[in-house]
PDB file of C-alpha atoms in Angstrom:
ATOM      1  CA  MET A  34     -33.517-112.053 174.631  1.00  0.00           C
ATOM      2  CA  ILE A  35     -36.330-113.601 177.040  1.00  0.00           C
ATOM      3  CA  SER A  36     -35.141-113.888 180.627  1.00  0.00           C
ATOM      4  CA  GLY A  37     -36.264-115.981 183.586  1.00  0.00           C
ATOM      5  CA  ILE A  38     -36.972-119.259 185.118  1.00  0.00           C
ATOM      6  CA  ILE A  39     -39.297-122.089 183.949  1.00  0.00           C
ATOM      7  CA  PRO A  40     -39.908-124.422 186.635  1.00  0.00           C
ATOM      8  CA  LEU A  41     -40.378-127.575 184.575  1.00  0.00           C
ATOM      9  CA  ASN A  42     -42.252-130.963 185.716  1.00  0.00           C
ATOM     10  CA  LYS A  43     -39.777-133.252 183.741  1.00  0.00           C
ATOM     11  CA  PRO A  44     -41.587-136.206 182.752  1.00  0.00           C
ATOM     12  CA  VAL A  45     -40.250-139.800 183.038  1.00  0.00           C
ATOM     13  CA  GLY A  46     -38.445-141.255 179.887  1.00  0.00           C
ATOM     14  CA  MET A  47     -36.718-137.840 178.990  1.00  0.00           C
ATOM     15  CA  THR A  48     -33.548-136.446 179.787  1.00  0.00           C
ATOM     16  CA  SER A  49     -32.890-133.029 181.274  1.00  0.00           C
ATOM     17  CA  PHE A  50     -30.839-132.075 177.613  1.00  0.00           C
ATOM     18  CA  ASP A  51     -34.162-133.372 175.745  1.00  0.00           C
ATOM     19  CA  CYS A  52     -36.238-130.955 178.132  1.00  0.00           C
ATOM     20  CA  VAL A  53     -33.751-127.756 177.245  1.00  0.00           C
ATOM     21  CA  SER A  54     -33.706-128.862 173.670  1.00  0.00           C
ATOM     22  CA  ARG A  55     -37.671-128.561 173.616  1.00  0.00           C
ATOM     23  CA  ILE A  56     -37.810-125.174 175.394  1.00  0.00           C
ATOM     24  CA  ARG A  57     -35.177-123.737 173.128  1.00  0.00           C
ATOM     25  CA  HIS A  58     -37.113-124.655 170.164  1.00  0.00           C
ATOM     26  CA  LEU A  59     -40.454-123.602 171.963  1.00  0.00           C
ATOM     27  CA  TYR A  60     -39.318-120.069 172.788  1.00  0.00           C
ATOM     28  CA  ASN A  61     -36.864-119.846 169.653  1.00  0.00           C
ATOM     29  CA  GLN A  62     -33.956-119.059 171.916  1.00  0.00           C
ATOM     30  CA  LYS A  63     -30.351-120.426 172.206  1.00  0.00           C
ATOM     31  CA  ARG A  64     -29.727-119.152 175.825  1.00  0.00           C
ATOM     32  CA  VAL A  65     -31.280-122.006 177.728  1.00  0.00           C
ATOM     33  CA  GLY A  66     -30.010-124.289 180.807  1.00  0.00           C
ATOM     34  CA  HIS A  67     -31.226-126.446 183.453  1.00  0.00           C
ATOM     35  CA  SER A  68     -30.069-126.662 187.170  1.00  0.00           C
ATOM     36  CA  GLY A  69     -29.531-130.127 188.496  1.00  0.00           C
ATOM     37  CA  THR A  70     -29.820-133.029 186.191  1.00  0.00           C
ATOM     38  CA  LEU A  71     -32.656-135.392 186.655  1.00  0.00           C
ATOM     39  CA  ASP A  72     -32.104-139.182 185.562  1.00  0.00           C
ATOM     40  CA  PRO A  73     -34.369-140.190 182.787  1.00  0.00           C
ATOM     41  CA  ASN A  74     -36.348-142.304 185.030  1.00  0.00           C
ATOM     42  CA  VAL A  75     -36.844-139.600 187.492  1.00  0.00           C
ATOM     43  CA  ASN A  76     -39.546-136.856 187.062  1.00  0.00           C
ATOM     44  CA  GLY A  77     -40.260-133.673 189.129  1.00  0.00           C
ATOM     45  CA  VAL A  78     -38.819-130.199 189.510  1.00  0.00           C
ATOM     46  CA  LEU A  79     -36.396-129.168 186.776  1.00  0.00           C
ATOM     47  CA  PRO A  80     -35.773-125.232 186.830  1.00  0.00           C
ATOM     48  CA  ILE A  81     -35.067-124.169 183.253  1.00  0.00           C
ATOM     49  CA  CYS A  82     -33.078-120.898 182.799  1.00  0.00           C
ATOM     50  CA  LEU A  83     -33.549-118.589 180.005  1.00  0.00           C
ATOM     51  CA  GLY A  84     -31.317-115.741 178.865  1.00  0.00           C
ATOM     52  CA  TYR A  85     -29.694-113.858 181.760  1.00  0.00           C
ATOM     53  CA  ALA A  86     -31.041-116.348 184.267  1.00  0.00           C
ATOM     54  CA  THR A  87     -28.531-118.764 182.954  1.00  0.00           C
ATOM     55  CA  LYS A  88     -25.890-116.880 185.124  1.00  0.00           C
ATOM     56  CA  LEU A  89     -27.968-117.871 187.999  1.00  0.00           C
ATOM     57  CA  VAL A  90     -27.820-121.895 187.759  1.00  0.00           C
ATOM     58  CA  ASP A  91     -25.241-122.135 190.626  1.00  0.00           C
ATOM     59  CA  ASN A  92     -27.587-120.118 192.880  1.00  0.00           C
ATOM     60  CA  LEU A  93     -30.444-122.464 191.963  1.00  0.00           C
ATOM     61  CA  MET A  94     -28.583-125.523 192.503  1.00  0.00           C
ATOM     62  CA  ALA A  95     -27.074-124.315 195.767  1.00  0.00           C
ATOM     63  CA  THR A  96     -30.508-124.499 197.324  1.00  0.00           C
ATOM     64  CA  GLY A  97     -31.517-127.946 198.987  1.00  0.00           C
ATOM     65  CA  LYS A  98     -33.866-130.445 197.192  1.00  0.00           C
ATOM     66  CA  ILE A  99     -36.577-132.555 198.201  1.00  0.00           C
ATOM     67  CA  TYR A 100     -37.403-135.900 196.921  1.00  0.00           C
ATOM     68  CA  GLN A 101     -39.852-138.658 197.632  1.00  0.00           C
ATOM     69  CA  GLY A 102     -39.251-142.034 196.280  1.00  0.00           C
ATOM     70  CA  ALA A 103     -39.094-145.820 197.132  1.00  0.00           C
ATOM     71  CA  ILE A 104     -36.366-148.334 198.137  1.00  0.00           C
ATOM     72  CA  THR A 105     -36.807-151.980 197.293  1.00  0.00           C
ATOM     73  CA  LEU A 106     -34.889-154.284 199.261  1.00  0.00           C
ATOM     74  CA  GLY A 107     -34.174-157.921 197.896  1.00  0.00           C
ATOM     75  CA  PHE A 108     -31.990-157.140 194.887  1.00  0.00           C
ATOM     76  CA  ALA A 109     -29.398-154.540 193.679  1.00  0.00           C
ATOM     77  CA  THR A 110     -28.391-153.628 189.894  1.00  0.00           C
ATOM     78  CA  THR A 111     -25.635-152.233 188.007  1.00  0.00           C
ATOM     79  CA  THR A 112     -27.193-148.583 187.879  1.00  0.00           C
ATOM     80  CA  GLU A 113     -28.809-148.470 191.466  1.00  0.00           C
ATOM     81  CA  ASP A 114     -32.075-148.249 189.687  1.00  0.00           C
ATOM     82  CA  LEU A 115     -34.398-150.383 187.492  1.00  0.00           C
ATOM     83  CA  ASP A 116     -32.695-149.529 184.400  1.00  0.00           C
ATOM     84  CA  GLY A 117     -29.786-151.683 185.313  1.00  0.00           C
ATOM     85  CA  THR A 118     -28.804-155.334 185.262  1.00  0.00           C
ATOM     86  CA  ILE A 119     -29.367-157.448 188.479  1.00  0.00           C
ATOM     87  CA  ILE A 120     -25.950-158.251 190.119  1.00  0.00           C
ATOM     88  CA  ALA A 121     -26.984-159.368 193.730  1.00  0.00           C
ATOM     89  CA  THR A 122     -30.162-160.873 195.050  1.00  0.00           C
ATOM     90  CA  ASP A 123     -31.250-161.831 198.513  1.00  0.00           C
ATOM     91  CA  PHE A 124     -34.953-162.899 198.920  1.00  0.00           C
ATOM     92  CA  ASP A 125     -34.361-164.738 202.397  1.00  0.00           C
ATOM     93  CA  PHE A 126     -34.017-161.459 204.480  1.00  0.00           C
ATOM     94  CA  LYS A 127     -36.160-160.772 207.303  1.00  0.00           C
ATOM     95  CA  PRO A 128     -38.264-157.543 206.535  1.00  0.00           C
ATOM     96  CA  LEU A 129     -37.642-154.534 208.295  1.00  0.00           C
ATOM     97  CA  THR A 130     -40.087-153.277 211.001  1.00  0.00           C
ATOM     98  CA  ASP A 131     -40.975-149.470 210.926  1.00  0.00           C
ATOM     99  CA  GLN A 132     -38.518-148.933 214.013  1.00  0.00           C
ATOM    100  CA  GLN A 133     -35.763-150.585 212.060  1.00  0.00           C
ATOM    101  CA  ILE A 134     -36.713-148.436 209.002  1.00  0.00           C
ATOM    102  CA  ASN A 135     -36.884-145.250 211.072  1.00  0.00           C
ATOM    103  CA  ASN A 136     -33.517-146.068 212.736  1.00  0.00           C
ATOM    104  CA  GLY A 137     -32.010-146.565 209.247  1.00  0.00           C
ATOM    105  CA  PHE A 138     -33.176-143.210 208.077  1.00  0.00           C
ATOM    106  CA  GLN A 139     -31.685-141.618 211.297  1.00  0.00           C
ATOM    107  CA  HIS A 140     -28.386-143.177 210.657  1.00  0.00           C
ATOM    108  CA  PHE A 141     -27.798-140.941 207.530  1.00  0.00           C
ATOM    109  CA  LEU A 142     -28.944-137.565 209.009  1.00  0.00           C
ATOM    110  CA  GLY A 143     -26.326-134.847 208.930  1.00  0.00           C
ATOM    111  CA  ASP A 144     -22.946-134.447 207.085  1.00  0.00           C
ATOM    112  CA  THR A 145     -21.645-137.510 205.224  1.00  0.00           C
ATOM    113  CA  ILE A 146     -19.261-138.783 202.176  1.00  0.00           C
ATOM    114  CA  GLN A 147     -20.847-140.344 199.304  1.00  0.00           C
ATOM    115  CA  ILE A 148     -19.187-141.904 196.262  1.00  0.00           C
ATOM    116  CA  PRO A 149     -21.232-141.255 193.115  1.00  0.00           C
ATOM    117  CA  PRO A 150     -22.298-144.296 191.120  1.00  0.00           C
ATOM    118  CA  MET A 151     -20.317-145.290 188.068  1.00  0.00           C
ATOM    119  CA  TYR A 152     -23.551-144.800 185.962  1.00  0.00           C
ATOM    120  CA  SER A 153     -23.505-141.125 186.523  1.00  0.00           C
ATOM    121  CA  ALA A 154     -22.572-138.109 184.503  1.00  0.00           C
ATOM    122  CA  VAL A 155     -19.582-137.241 186.899  1.00  0.00           C
ATOM    123  CA  LYS A 156     -16.555-136.617 185.113  1.00  0.00           C
ATOM    124  CA  VAL A 157     -13.341-138.203 185.894  1.00  0.00           C
ATOM    125  CA  LYS A 158     -10.254-137.360 183.563  1.00  0.00           C
ATOM    126  CA  GLY A 159     -12.353-135.631 181.026  1.00  0.00           C
ATOM    127  CA  ARG A 160     -14.676-138.624 180.815  1.00  0.00           C
ATOM    128  CA  ARG A 161     -18.065-139.320 182.073  1.00  0.00           C
ATOM    129  CA  LEU A 162     -18.418-141.999 184.553  1.00  0.00           C
ATOM    130  CA  TYR A 163     -21.084-143.893 182.851  1.00  0.00           C
ATOM    131  CA  ASP A 164     -18.742-143.862 179.933  1.00  0.00           C
ATOM    132  CA  TYR A 165     -16.341-145.969 181.963  1.00  0.00           C
ATOM    133  CA  ALA A 166     -19.218-147.936 183.236  1.00  0.00           C
ATOM    134  CA  ARG A 167     -20.308-148.829 179.498  1.00  0.00           C
ATOM    135  CA  HIS A 168     -16.837-149.670 178.376  1.00  0.00           C
ATOM    136  CA  GLY A 169     -16.413-152.055 181.410  1.00  0.00           C
ATOM    137  CA  GLU A 170     -13.744-149.891 182.996  1.00  0.00           C
ATOM    138  CA  THR A 171     -13.177-149.046 186.222  1.00  0.00           C
ATOM    139  CA  VAL A 172     -11.544-145.865 187.783  1.00  0.00           C
ATOM    140  CA  GLU A 173     -11.257-143.897 191.239  1.00  0.00           C
ATOM    141  CA  ARG A 174     -14.335-142.233 191.711  1.00  0.00           C
ATOM    142  CA  PRO A 175     -14.116-138.719 193.638  1.00  0.00           C
ATOM    143  CA  ARG A 176     -15.743-138.645 196.951  1.00  0.00           C
ATOM    144  CA  ARG A 177     -18.101-135.874 197.768  1.00  0.00           C
ATOM    145  CA  GLN A 178     -19.434-134.426 200.704  1.00  0.00           C
ATOM    146  CA  ILE A 179     -23.312-134.278 201.124  1.00  0.00           C
ATOM    147  CA  LYS A 180     -25.954-133.234 203.777  1.00  0.00           C
ATOM    148  CA  ILE A 181     -28.958-134.927 204.418  1.00  0.00           C
ATOM    149  CA  THR A 182     -31.283-132.837 206.715  1.00  0.00           C
ATOM    150  CA  ASN A 183     -34.498-134.925 206.868  1.00  0.00           C
ATOM    151  CA  PHE A 184     -34.840-138.565 205.809  1.00  0.00           C
ATOM    152  CA  GLN A 185     -38.402-140.206 206.980  1.00  0.00           C
ATOM    153  CA  GLN A 186     -40.848-142.965 206.008  1.00  0.00           C
ATOM    154  CA  ARG A 187     -43.897-141.416 204.385  1.00  0.00           C
ATOM    155  CA  CYS A 188     -46.183-144.489 204.534  1.00  0.00           C
ATOM    156  CA  ALA A 189     -46.210-148.004 205.384  1.00  0.00           C
ATOM    157  CA  SER A 190     -43.873-150.300 203.521  1.00  0.00           C
ATOM    158  CA  TRP A 191     -45.092-153.174 201.381  1.00  0.00           C
ATOM    159  CA  ILE A 192     -44.023-156.757 201.538  1.00  0.00           C
ATOM    160  CA  ASP A 193     -44.485-158.626 198.275  1.00  0.00           C
ATOM    161  CA  PRO A 194     -45.317-162.184 198.940  1.00  0.00           C
ATOM    162  CA  ILE A 195     -44.555-163.178 195.221  1.00  0.00           C
ATOM    163  CA  SER A 196     -41.397-161.491 194.555  1.00  0.00           C
ATOM    164  CA  LYS A 197     -40.462-161.606 198.428  1.00  0.00           C
ATOM    165  CA  THR A 198     -39.374-157.949 198.263  1.00  0.00           C
ATOM    166  CA  GLN A 199     -39.989-155.180 200.780  1.00  0.00           C
ATOM    167  CA  THR A 200     -40.561-151.615 199.258  1.00  0.00           C
ATOM    168  CA  ILE A 201     -40.135-148.714 201.649  1.00  0.00           C
ATOM    169  CA  TYR A 202     -41.482-145.300 200.694  1.00  0.00           C
ATOM    170  CA  PHE A 203     -39.583-142.236 201.748  1.00  0.00           C
ATOM    171  CA  THR A 204     -39.078-138.378 201.683  1.00  0.00           C
ATOM    172  CA  VAL A 205     -35.600-136.930 201.851  1.00  0.00           C
ATOM    173  CA  HIS A 206     -34.293-133.460 202.076  1.00  0.00           C
ATOM    174  CA  CYS A 207     -30.877-133.063 200.836  1.00  0.00           C
ATOM    175  CA  SER A 208     -28.060-130.862 199.509  1.00  0.00           C
ATOM    176  CA  LYS A 209     -26.878-130.398 196.221  1.00  0.00           C
ATOM    177  CA  GLY A 210     -24.737-133.381 194.464  1.00  0.00           C
ATOM    178  CA  THR A 211     -26.685-136.121 196.698  1.00  0.00           C
ATOM    179  CA  TYR A 212     -27.411-139.194 194.751  1.00  0.00           C
ATOM    180  CA  VAL A 213     -30.639-140.567 196.210  1.00  0.00           C
ATOM    181  CA  ARG A 214     -30.282-144.097 194.244  1.00  0.00           C
ATOM    182  CA  THR A 215     -26.935-144.224 195.819  1.00  0.00           C
ATOM    183  CA  LEU A 216     -28.398-143.455 199.146  1.00  0.00           C
ATOM    184  CA  ALA A 217     -30.997-146.185 198.670  1.00  0.00           C
ATOM    185  CA  VAL A 218     -28.250-148.655 198.072  1.00  0.00           C
ATOM    186  CA  ASP A 219     -26.399-147.560 201.183  1.00  0.00           C
ATOM    187  CA  PHE A 220     -29.713-147.755 203.174  1.00  0.00           C
ATOM    188  CA  GLY A 221     -29.803-151.439 202.266  1.00  0.00           C
ATOM    189  CA  LYS A 222     -26.347-152.130 202.894  1.00  0.00           C
ATOM    190  CA  TYR A 223     -26.645-150.828 206.411  1.00  0.00           C
ATOM    191  CA  PHE A 224     -29.076-153.825 207.108  1.00  0.00           C
ATOM    192  CA  GLY A 225     -26.854-155.776 204.838  1.00  0.00           C
ATOM    193  CA  VAL A 226     -29.454-156.338 202.290  1.00  0.00           C
ATOM    194  CA  PRO A 227     -29.090-155.735 198.485  1.00  0.00           C
ATOM    195  CA  ALA A 228     -31.173-152.436 197.664  1.00  0.00           C
ATOM    196  CA  VAL A 229     -32.433-150.627 194.617  1.00  0.00           C
ATOM    197  CA  MET A 230     -34.209-147.253 193.973  1.00  0.00           C
ATOM    198  CA  THR A 231     -37.521-148.016 192.323  1.00  0.00           C
ATOM    199  CA  GLN A 232     -39.048-144.845 192.107  1.00  0.00           C
ATOM    200  CA  LEU A 233     -38.350-141.212 192.392  1.00  0.00           C
ATOM    201  CA  THR A 234     -39.961-137.631 192.174  1.00  0.00           C
ATOM    202  CA  ARG A 235     -38.080-134.344 192.870  1.00  0.00           C
ATOM    203  CA  MET A 236     -40.518-132.251 194.934  1.00  0.00           C
ATOM    204  CA  MET A 237     -38.622-129.320 195.413  1.00  0.00           C
ATOM    205  CA  SER A 238     -35.682-127.651 193.720  1.00  0.00           C
ATOM    206  CA  GLY A 239     -34.215-124.045 193.505  1.00  0.00           C
ATOM    207  CA  GLY A 240     -36.986-122.632 195.716  1.00  0.00           C
ATOM    208  CA  PHE A 241     -39.591-124.123 193.141  1.00  0.00           C
ATOM    209  CA  THR A 242     -42.286-126.779 194.688  1.00  0.00           C
ATOM    210  CA  LEU A 243     -43.937-129.419 192.414  1.00  0.00           C
ATOM    211  CA  ALA A 244     -47.152-127.429 192.626  1.00  0.00           C
ATOM    212  CA  GLU A 245     -45.622-124.422 190.978  1.00  0.00           C
ATOM    213  CA  THR A 246     -44.343-126.489 188.051  1.00  0.00           C
ATOM    214  CA  VAL A 247     -45.434-126.652 184.193  1.00  0.00           C
ATOM    215  CA  THR A 248     -45.474-129.386 181.759  1.00  0.00           C
ATOM    216  CA  LEU A 249     -44.451-129.673 178.381  1.00  0.00           C
ATOM    217  CA  GLU A 250     -47.688-129.886 177.198  1.00  0.00           C
ATOM    218  CA  GLU A 251     -48.852-126.824 178.687  1.00  0.00           C
ATOM    219  CA  LEU A 252     -45.866-124.971 177.351  1.00  0.00           C
ATOM    220  CA  GLU A 253     -46.725-126.079 173.969  1.00  0.00           C
ATOM    221  CA  GLN A 254     -50.516-125.161 174.534  1.00  0.00           C
ATOM    222  CA  ALA A 255     -49.236-121.725 175.846  1.00  0.00           C
ATOM    223  CA  ALA A 256     -47.115-121.596 172.489  1.00  0.00           C
ATOM    224  CA  GLN A 257     -50.316-121.960 170.322  1.00  0.00           C
ATOM    225  CA  THR A 258     -52.269-119.310 172.248  1.00  0.00           C
ATOM    226  CA  GLY A 259     -49.402-116.787 172.362  1.00  0.00           C
ATOM    227  CA  GLN A 260     -49.073-117.143 176.209  1.00  0.00           C
ATOM    228  CA  LEU A 261     -45.566-118.494 176.629  1.00  0.00           C
ATOM    229  CA  ALA A 262     -44.229-115.329 178.339  1.00  0.00           C
ATOM    230  CA  GLU A 263     -46.677-116.064 181.062  1.00  0.00           C
ATOM    231  CA  LYS A 264     -45.080-119.288 181.847  1.00  0.00           C
ATOM    232  CA  ILE A 265     -41.931-117.772 182.875  1.00  0.00           C
ATOM    233  CA  GLN A 266     -40.800-116.822 186.335  1.00  0.00           C
ATOM    234  CA  PRO A 267     -38.545-113.746 187.102  1.00  0.00           C
ATOM    235  CA  LEU A 268     -34.825-114.323 187.540  1.00  0.00           C
ATOM    236  CA  GLY A 269     -35.118-112.684 190.998  1.00  0.00           C
ATOM    237  CA  ARG A 270     -36.742-116.100 192.157  1.00  0.00           C
ATOM    238  CA  ALA A 271     -32.987-117.315 192.092  1.00  0.00           C
ATOM    239  CA  LEU A 272     -31.867-114.399 194.113  1.00  0.00           C
ATOM    240  CA  GLN A 273     -34.423-114.849 197.378  1.00  0.00           C
ATOM    241  CA  GLY A 274     -32.923-114.310 200.482  1.00  0.00           C
ATOM    242  CA  LEU A 275     -30.236-111.977 199.312  1.00  0.00           C
ATOM    243  CA  PRO A 276     -30.366-108.310 200.543  1.00  0.00           C
ATOM    244  CA  ILE A 277     -31.454-105.680 197.921  1.00  0.00           C
ATOM    245  CA  ARG A 278     -30.271-102.075 197.112  1.00  0.00           C
ATOM    246  CA  GLU A 279     -32.227 -99.710 195.021  1.00  0.00           C
ATOM    247  CA  LEU A 280     -29.659 -97.665 193.136  1.00  0.00           C
ATOM    248  CA  THR A 281     -30.058 -94.044 191.992  1.00  0.00           C
ATOM    249  CA  ALA A 282     -29.546 -93.190 188.032  1.00  0.00           C
ATOM    250  CA  SER A 283     -25.865 -92.336 188.882  1.00  0.00           C
ATOM    251  CA  GLN A 284     -25.180 -95.460 190.669  1.00  0.00           C
ATOM    252  CA  PHE A 285     -26.731 -97.321 187.969  1.00  0.00           C
ATOM    253  CA  GLU A 286     -24.542 -95.544 185.327  1.00  0.00           C
ATOM    254  CA  ARG A 287     -21.436 -96.728 187.090  1.00  0.00           C
ATOM    255  CA  VAL A 288     -22.848-100.510 187.297  1.00  0.00           C
ATOM    256  CA  GLN A 289     -23.605-100.456 183.677  1.00  0.00           C
ATOM    257  CA  HIS A 290     -19.581 -99.768 182.984  1.00  0.00           C
ATOM    258  CA  GLY A 291     -18.660-102.256 185.705  1.00  0.00           C
ATOM    259  CA  GLY A 292     -17.802 -99.681 188.352  1.00  0.00           C
ATOM    260  CA  PHE A 293     -17.342-100.311 191.812  1.00  0.00           C
ATOM    261  CA  LEU A 294     -19.677 -99.025 194.380  1.00  0.00           C
ATOM    262  CA  ASP A 295     -18.391 -97.723 197.931  1.00  0.00           C
ATOM    263  CA  ALA A 296     -19.907 -99.747 200.939  1.00  0.00           C
ATOM    264  CA  ARG A 297     -20.825 -96.591 202.671  1.00  0.00           C
ATOM    265  CA  GLU A 298     -23.028 -95.465 200.026  1.00  0.00           C
ATOM    266  CA  LEU A 299     -24.737 -98.492 199.795  1.00  0.00           C
ATOM    267  CA  ALA A 300     -24.984 -98.538 203.754  1.00  0.00           C
ATOM    268  CA  SER A 301     -24.158-102.159 203.818  1.00  0.00           C
ATOM    269  CA  GLN A 302     -21.357-104.785 205.067  1.00  0.00           C
ATOM    270  CA  LYS A 303     -23.461-107.890 203.614  1.00  0.00           C
ATOM    271  CA  PRO A 304     -21.224-110.258 201.396  1.00  0.00           C
ATOM    272  CA  ILE A 305     -23.527-110.186 198.393  1.00  0.00           C
ATOM    273  CA  LEU A 306     -26.018-107.477 197.276  1.00  0.00           C
ATOM    274  CA  VAL A 307     -28.668-107.638 194.549  1.00  0.00           C
ATOM    275  CA  LEU A 308     -28.619-104.179 192.837  1.00  0.00           C
ATOM    276  CA  ARG A 309     -31.774-103.027 191.704  1.00  0.00           C
ATOM    277  CA  TYR A 310     -32.846-100.059 189.159  1.00  0.00           C
ATOM    278  CA  ASN A 311     -36.333 -99.118 188.073  1.00  0.00           C
ATOM    279  CA  ASN A 312     -38.034-102.210 189.921  1.00  0.00           C
ATOM    280  CA  GLU A 313     -35.674-104.871 188.018  1.00  0.00           C
ATOM    281  CA  ASP A 314     -32.707-106.753 189.392  1.00  0.00           C
ATOM    282  CA  ARG A 315     -29.656-105.801 187.340  1.00  0.00           C
ATOM    283  CA  ALA A 316     -26.566-107.269 188.967  1.00  0.00           C
ATOM    284  CA  THR A 317     -25.243-109.018 192.107  1.00  0.00           C
ATOM    285  CA  TYR A 318     -22.176-107.272 193.615  1.00  0.00           C
ATOM    286  CA  HIS A 319     -19.638-108.875 196.300  1.00  0.00           C
ATOM    287  CA  LEU A 320     -18.185-106.815 198.980  1.00  0.00           C
ATOM    288  CA  ASP A 321     -14.356-106.581 199.093  1.00  0.00           C
ATOM    289  CA  GLN A 322     -13.712-106.163 202.890  1.00  0.00           C
ATOM    290  CA  SER A 323     -10.216-104.882 202.734  1.00  0.00           C
ATOM    291  CA  LYS A 324     -11.005-102.157 200.198  1.00  0.00           C
ATOM    292  CA  GLN A 325     -14.974-101.510 201.563  1.00  0.00           C
ATOM    293  CA  GLN A 326     -15.991-101.575 197.928  1.00  0.00           C
ATOM    294  CA  TYR A 327     -18.663-103.686 196.159  1.00  0.00           C
ATOM    295  CA  ARG A 328     -17.456-105.164 192.880  1.00  0.00           C
ATOM    296  CA  PRO A 329     -19.186-106.969 190.220  1.00  0.00           C
ATOM    297  CA  GLU A 330     -20.238-110.496 190.586  1.00  0.00           C
ATOM    298  CA  LYS A 331     -23.066-111.340 188.086  1.00  0.00           C
ATOM    299  CA  MET A 332     -24.584-108.817 185.626  1.00  0.00           C
ATOM    300  CA  PHE A 333     -27.855-108.715 184.403  1.00  0.00           C
ATOM    301  CA  ARG A 334     -29.769-106.639 182.114  1.00  0.00           C
ATOM    302  CA  LEU A 335     -27.913-103.444 181.978  1.00  0.00           C
ATOM    303  CA  ASN A 336     -29.792-101.419 179.251  1.00  0.00           C
TER     304      ASN A 336
END
């Protein structure tokens, strides 16, 4: 079984599941998953996990994400992006100045509560929100806490004299679970103007930048030349920042059987440790503070 992470540059027009299916076929492997769904009309960094790395999807998703995109003021849609039906318009608003735009972005910095859009994959009572939306049903949506650490304009906005809309180009650094299209709509609401997200690219996710990604076309070419393995990043990329302990042969034997390790023998009080043997990450162990023992959390290659 092949294990590792493929930092994919997901193209516009494909679902995240479509990308997983394509990679399953290319690598002839069933154990494949992605971290952090991207909508079909969004492109950019989508880490795909293979083999043991699928156990680290949560680790990858826990890291912050960076997006670049565009908010257009003047109309709103059912889906909060260009895939939906227009539900509100206002083409008589006064275009925002750079100062107003920057003040608006500052308003959203820090911890805040966000309600996910109806057209999203969030589950409520066992059904996806988009399923309720497609059947014309309403349901109370769960509130979620998100964090915006950076939200700024990346170039001058564009005022279209024909459509009488204003498009604002932004970069945002946000926590997992953030719906950027909802952020775009909320930005418009802050100024009392209907808004929609008109473009979005994920620039970083799971510690991978857009510059590190590979395309599906590159993977298909690699398959033809027998170089697919070279496109895989080690699963350790999902463990960056965690302290590492090299195991002795006897310690690794205990780990192979799910045994506990004494905190003193590992000379650590860190909450989580990456255990490595023969230059390969084998497991993560967490500290049971009361018993001063490290116990299994996630197990990888143990042979």
